[in-house]
Tab-separated table of C-alpha atoms in Angstrom:
chain	number	residue	atom	x	y	z
A	27	MET	CA	4.520	1.642	-27.488
A	28	ARG	CA	5.831	0.374	-30.864
A	29	GLY	CA	8.101	3.142	-31.807
A	30	PRO	CA	8.598	6.939	-32.263
A	31	ALA	CA	5.817	9.436	-31.188
A	32	ALA	CA	4.687	11.944	-33.743
A	33	PRO	CA	5.632	15.550	-33.156
A	34	GLY	CA	2.958	17.206	-30.954
A	35	GLU	CA	1.687	14.091	-29.366
A	36	ILE	CA	0.504	14.212	-25.789
A	37	GLY	CA	3.060	13.480	-22.995
A	38	LEU	CA	1.507	10.016	-22.416
A	39	HIS	CA	2.522	8.892	-25.799
A	40	HIS	CA	6.121	10.058	-24.990
A	41	ALA	CA	6.034	8.038	-21.880
A	42	PHE	CA	5.038	4.959	-23.926
A	43	ARG	CA	7.811	5.727	-26.149
A	44	LEU	CA	10.361	5.620	-23.271
A	45	MET	CA	8.871	2.164	-22.426
A	46	TYR	CA	9.711	1.117	-26.037
A	47	ASP	CA	13.171	2.424	-25.894
A	48	GLU	CA	13.742	0.577	-22.624
A	49	ALA	CA	12.330	-2.646	-24.011
A	50	GLN	CA	14.776	-2.402	-26.805
A	51	LYS	CA	17.706	-1.705	-24.634
A	52	ALA	CA	16.774	-4.633	-22.431
A	53	GLY	CA	16.558	-6.996	-25.410
A	54	ILE	CA	13.136	-8.099	-24.684
A	55	PRO	CA	11.972	-10.575	-27.318
A	56	PRO	CA	9.733	-8.810	-29.798
A	57	ARG	CA	7.007	-11.613	-29.504
A	58	HIS	CA	6.798	-11.106	-25.771
A	59	TYR	CA	6.671	-7.202	-26.012
A	60	GLU	CA	4.044	-7.407	-28.718
A	61	LYS	CA	1.845	-9.342	-26.523
A	62	PHE	CA	2.321	-6.830	-23.759
A	63	VAL	CA	1.418	-3.925	-25.975
A	64	ASN	CA	-1.765	-5.721	-27.282
A	65	SER	CA	-2.717	-6.196	-23.587
A	66	ILE	CA	-2.437	-2.463	-22.993
A	67	ASN	CA	-4.487	-1.829	-26.060
A	68	ASP	CA	-7.238	-4.340	-24.808
A	69	LEU	CA	-7.116	-2.486	-21.358
A	70	LEU	CA	-7.747	0.970	-22.894
A	71	THR	CA	-10.494	-0.415	-25.121
A	72	GLY	CA	-12.100	-2.117	-22.051
A	73	PHE	CA	-12.142	1.406	-20.338
A	74	GLN	CA	-14.222	2.531	-23.173
A	75	ASP	CA	-16.592	-0.411	-22.851
A	76	GLU	CA	-17.056	0.356	-19.083
A	77	LYS	CA	-17.750	4.000	-19.855
A	78	LYS	CA	-20.970	3.049	-21.870
A	79	TRP	CA	-22.396	1.521	-18.772
A	80	LYS	CA	-21.271	4.264	-16.554
A	81	VAL	CA	-22.844	6.851	-18.666
A	82	ALA	CA	-26.061	4.955	-18.703
A	83	ASP	CA	-25.941	4.402	-14.923
A	84	THR	CA	-26.981	0.951	-15.363
A	85	PRO	CA	-24.909	-2.057	-14.244
A	86	PRO	CA	-23.927	-4.446	-17.115
A	87	PRO	CA	-25.115	-8.151	-17.266
A	88	LEU	CA	-22.791	-10.440	-15.278
A	89	PRO	CA	-21.192	-12.068	-18.262
A	90	ILE	CA	-20.444	-8.657	-19.792
A	91	TYR	CA	-19.090	-7.492	-16.467
A	92	ASN	CA	-16.820	-10.508	-16.273
A	93	ALA	CA	-15.514	-10.003	-19.818
A	94	VAL	CA	-14.786	-6.297	-19.418
A	95	ARG	CA	-13.581	-6.268	-15.810
A	96	SER	CA	-11.107	-9.127	-16.318
A	97	ILE	CA	-9.372	-6.882	-18.662
A	98	THR	CA	-9.846	-3.406	-16.936
A	99	ALA	CA	-8.636	-4.786	-13.617
A	100	GLY	CA	-5.140	-4.342	-15.428
A	101	ALA	CA	-3.779	-7.626	-14.080
A	102	ILE	CA	-3.542	-9.300	-17.572
A	103	PRO	CA	-0.738	-6.941	-18.772
A	104	TYR	CA	1.310	-8.300	-16.003
A	105	CYS	CA	0.586	-11.767	-17.074
A	106	LYS	CA	1.937	-10.744	-20.468
A	107	TYR	CA	4.774	-8.730	-19.165
A	108	ALA	CA	6.083	-11.437	-16.731
A	109	PRO	CA	7.669	-13.472	-19.613
A	110	VAL	CA	9.959	-10.505	-20.599
A	111	GLN	CA	11.886	-11.456	-17.281
A	112	ARG	CA	14.890	-13.384	-18.066
A	113	ASP	CA	13.757	-16.543	-16.211
A	114	TYR	CA	10.842	-16.904	-18.552
A	115	ARG	CA	12.046	-15.393	-21.954
A	116	ASP	CA	12.667	-18.707	-23.380
A	117	LEU	CA	9.095	-20.201	-22.626
A	118	PRO	CA	7.797	-21.148	-25.992
A	119	ASP	CA	4.376	-19.905	-27.278
A	120	PHE	CA	2.877	-23.478	-26.902
A	121	VAL	CA	3.180	-22.975	-23.111
A	122	LEU	CA	2.218	-19.137	-22.907
A	123	GLU	CA	-0.663	-19.519	-25.264
A	124	HIS	CA	-2.006	-22.791	-24.116
A	125	PRO	CA	-5.856	-22.479	-23.378
A	126	HIS	CA	-5.050	-23.683	-19.756
A	127	ILE	CA	-2.584	-20.897	-19.269
A	128	LEU	CA	-4.666	-18.229	-21.013
A	129	ARG	CA	-7.603	-19.193	-18.765
A	130	MET	CA	-5.308	-18.498	-15.741
A	131	HIS	CA	-4.524	-15.198	-17.221
A	132	TRP	CA	-8.455	-14.374	-17.470
A	133	LEU	CA	-8.879	-15.621	-13.801
A	134	THR	CA	-5.957	-13.486	-12.618
A	135	GLY	CA	-7.737	-10.404	-14.116
A	136	LEU	CA	-11.265	-11.468	-12.688
A	137	LEU	CA	-10.021	-12.142	-9.130
A	138	VAL	CA	-8.006	-8.845	-9.155
A	139	ALA	CA	-11.287	-7.128	-10.423
A	140	TYR	CA	-13.438	-8.762	-7.647
A	141	HIS	CA	-10.904	-7.676	-5.001
A	142	ASN	CA	-10.871	-4.098	-6.185
A	143	ASP	CA	-14.722	-4.034	-6.420
A	144	PHE	CA	-15.112	-5.439	-2.812
A	145	ILE	CA	-12.656	-3.025	-1.321
A	146	SER	CA	-13.895	0.036	-3.202
A	147	ALA	CA	-17.588	-0.860	-2.938
A	148	PHE	CA	-18.195	1.482	-0.087
A	149	ARG	CA	-16.802	4.554	-2.230
A	150	GLU	CA	-18.207	3.468	-5.627
A	151	LEU	CA	-21.820	2.473	-4.613
A	152	SER	CA	-22.229	5.903	-3.096
A	153	ARG	CA	-21.486	7.728	-6.362
A	154	LYS	CA	-23.688	7.993	-9.513
A	155	GLY	CA	-22.398	6.144	-12.506
A	156	ASP	CA	-19.946	3.863	-10.657
A	157	VAL	CA	-21.967	0.883	-11.535
A	158	VAL	CA	-19.275	-1.508	-13.049
A	159	ASN	CA	-18.925	-3.013	-9.594
A	160	ILE	CA	-19.483	-6.778	-8.981
A	161	VAL	CA	-21.783	-5.867	-5.937
A	162	ALA	CA	-23.907	-3.482	-8.041
A	163	VAL	CA	-24.060	-6.095	-10.933
A	164	ILE	CA	-25.384	-8.871	-8.694
A	165	ALA	CA	-27.768	-6.574	-6.973
A	166	HIS	CA	-29.309	-5.386	-10.152
A	167	GLU	CA	-29.286	-8.784	-11.984
A	168	ARG	CA	-30.790	-10.817	-9.246
A	169	ASP	CA	-32.880	-7.871	-7.565
A	170	LEU	CA	-31.193	-8.330	-4.235
A	171	SER	CA	-30.223	-5.888	-1.396
A	172	LEU	CA	-26.690	-4.682	-1.426
A	173	GLU	CA	-25.868	-6.867	1.573
A	174	ASP	CA	-27.023	-10.103	-0.044
A	175	ALA	CA	-25.513	-9.198	-3.427
A	176	TRP	CA	-22.201	-8.871	-1.437
A	177	MET	CA	-22.481	-12.315	-0.318
A	178	ASP	CA	-23.524	-13.845	-3.705
A	179	ALA	CA	-20.449	-11.959	-5.138
A	180	MET	CA	-18.261	-13.485	-2.595
A	181	GLU	CA	-19.407	-16.797	-3.706
A	182	LEU	CA	-18.501	-16.038	-7.278
A	183	HIS	CA	-15.060	-14.897	-6.086
A	184	ASP	CA	-14.600	-18.129	-4.379
A	185	GLN	CA	-15.569	-20.196	-7.251
A	186	ALA	CA	-13.083	-18.284	-9.490
A	187	LEU	CA	-10.281	-18.625	-6.759
A	188	HIS	CA	-10.989	-22.358	-6.570
A	189	GLU	CA	-10.747	-22.826	-10.373
A	190	PHE	CA	-7.598	-20.803	-10.467
A	191	ILE	CA	-5.835	-22.984	-7.783
A	192	LEU	CA	-7.160	-26.094	-9.499
A	193	LEU	CA	-5.639	-24.930	-12.946
A	194	GLN	CA	-2.381	-23.896	-11.156
A	195	GLU	CA	-1.928	-27.260	-9.354
A	196	ASN	CA	-2.854	-29.389	-12.535
A	197	LEU	CA	-0.820	-28.135	-15.471
A	198	PRO	CA	-0.832	-29.823	-18.607
A	199	ASP	CA	2.291	-31.836	-19.699
A	200	PHE	CA	4.620	-29.286	-21.080
A	201	GLY	CA	7.574	-31.747	-21.273
A	202	GLU	CA	11.048	-30.198	-20.798
A	203	TRP	CA	9.331	-26.790	-19.947
A	204	GLN	CA	7.229	-28.205	-17.103
A	205	ALA	CA	9.201	-27.025	-14.234
A	206	LYS	CA	9.420	-23.456	-15.597
A	207	ALA	CA	5.884	-23.362	-16.495
A	208	LYS	CA	5.063	-24.321	-12.874
A	209	ILE	CA	7.050	-21.487	-11.563
A	210	TYR	CA	5.326	-19.060	-14.067
A	211	ALA	CA	1.951	-20.186	-12.887
A	212	ALA	CA	2.951	-19.663	-9.294
A	213	ASP	CA	3.926	-16.149	-10.083
A	214	LEU	CA	0.434	-15.456	-11.548
A	215	GLY	CA	-0.874	-16.395	-8.043
A	216	THR	CA	1.705	-14.022	-6.444
A	217	ASN	CA	0.494	-11.386	-8.715
A	218	VAL	CA	-3.229	-11.904	-7.351
A	219	GLN	CA	-1.986	-11.839	-3.828
A	220	GLY	CA	0.289	-8.882	-4.294
A	221	ILE	CA	-2.378	-6.766	-5.748
A	222	TYR	CA	-4.925	-7.792	-3.084
A	223	THR	CA	-2.296	-6.595	-0.302
A	224	TRP	CA	-1.846	-3.286	-2.112
A	225	HIS	CA	-5.532	-2.800	-2.283
A	226	HIS	CA	-5.770	-3.195	1.430
A	227	ARG	CA	-2.823	-0.945	2.284
A	228	ASP	CA	-3.977	1.889	-0.070
A	229	ALA	CA	-6.503	3.234	2.460
A	230	LEU	CA	-6.839	6.692	0.870
A	231	ARG	CA	-7.765	5.452	-2.666
A	232	TYR	CA	-10.564	3.346	-1.220
A	233	ARG	CA	-11.824	5.374	1.605
A	234	PRO	CA	-15.472	6.615	1.321
A	235	ALA	CA	-15.780	10.173	0.294
A	236	PRO	CA	-16.531	12.565	3.317
A	237	THR	CA	-20.033	13.211	2.119
A	238	SER	CA	-21.041	9.704	1.168
A	239	ASN	CA	-23.341	7.493	2.832
A	240	PRO	CA	-21.876	3.850	2.413
A	241	PRO	CA	-24.742	1.536	1.605
A	242	LEU	CA	-23.217	-1.506	3.194
C-alpha cells in the first residue's frame, strides 16, 4: 500500500498497489494516506490476535476483547480514510489526533463490533472456535447463560453508544475548525448506522448454518 509490489507477490498485494496508485492520482495528502495504511496494518495484526483465542477455543477477557475487536471490526480504517475526502483534507492533526476524536474512533470500532457480534451470534456460537464474540465473552467471564450474557452485552453496547453520542455532542473547542470538525464527528455516527444497516440487510452472511442449533 506504500508503493510497488515485488515480482511474484500474491494478487492481494497488487490490489493494494492499485490502491496506492489511485491515492496518488487523487492527490490524497500523504499524512492522511499514511494513517489509513497504518490502520489497515493494525486490522491485519488484530486478526492474528483473534486467531490465538479461536485456536484455544476460549473467549478472551473482556478488556482484551474490547481492545482487539474495536480494531478487527474494520470501522477504524474508515475513520482514518474519511479525511481524504476533499471536505476534510484540510483538517489539521490537532483536530484529527485529539484524544477526544481518537476516543470516538475507538468507540466507532467497538460499536460496529458489538453490532456484528449480536447479529452473527446465532451462527458463530454454534461453531467451535468462534469465541471472539461479545456474547460468548460475557457468558464465559461472568458464568452466565447465553441469554443472560446477551442482555449484559446489550447494556455494554448502550453504555458505549451513550458515550459516543456524548462525545459527538460535546466536542472540544477547535477554534476556526469547529464547524468542519462537527460535521466530521457526525459522519462517524453515519458510519456506525450505515454498517449496522448493512449487517441487517446481509441476511445470507449471518444466517445460521443449516446444521447448526442456535443457542439463543
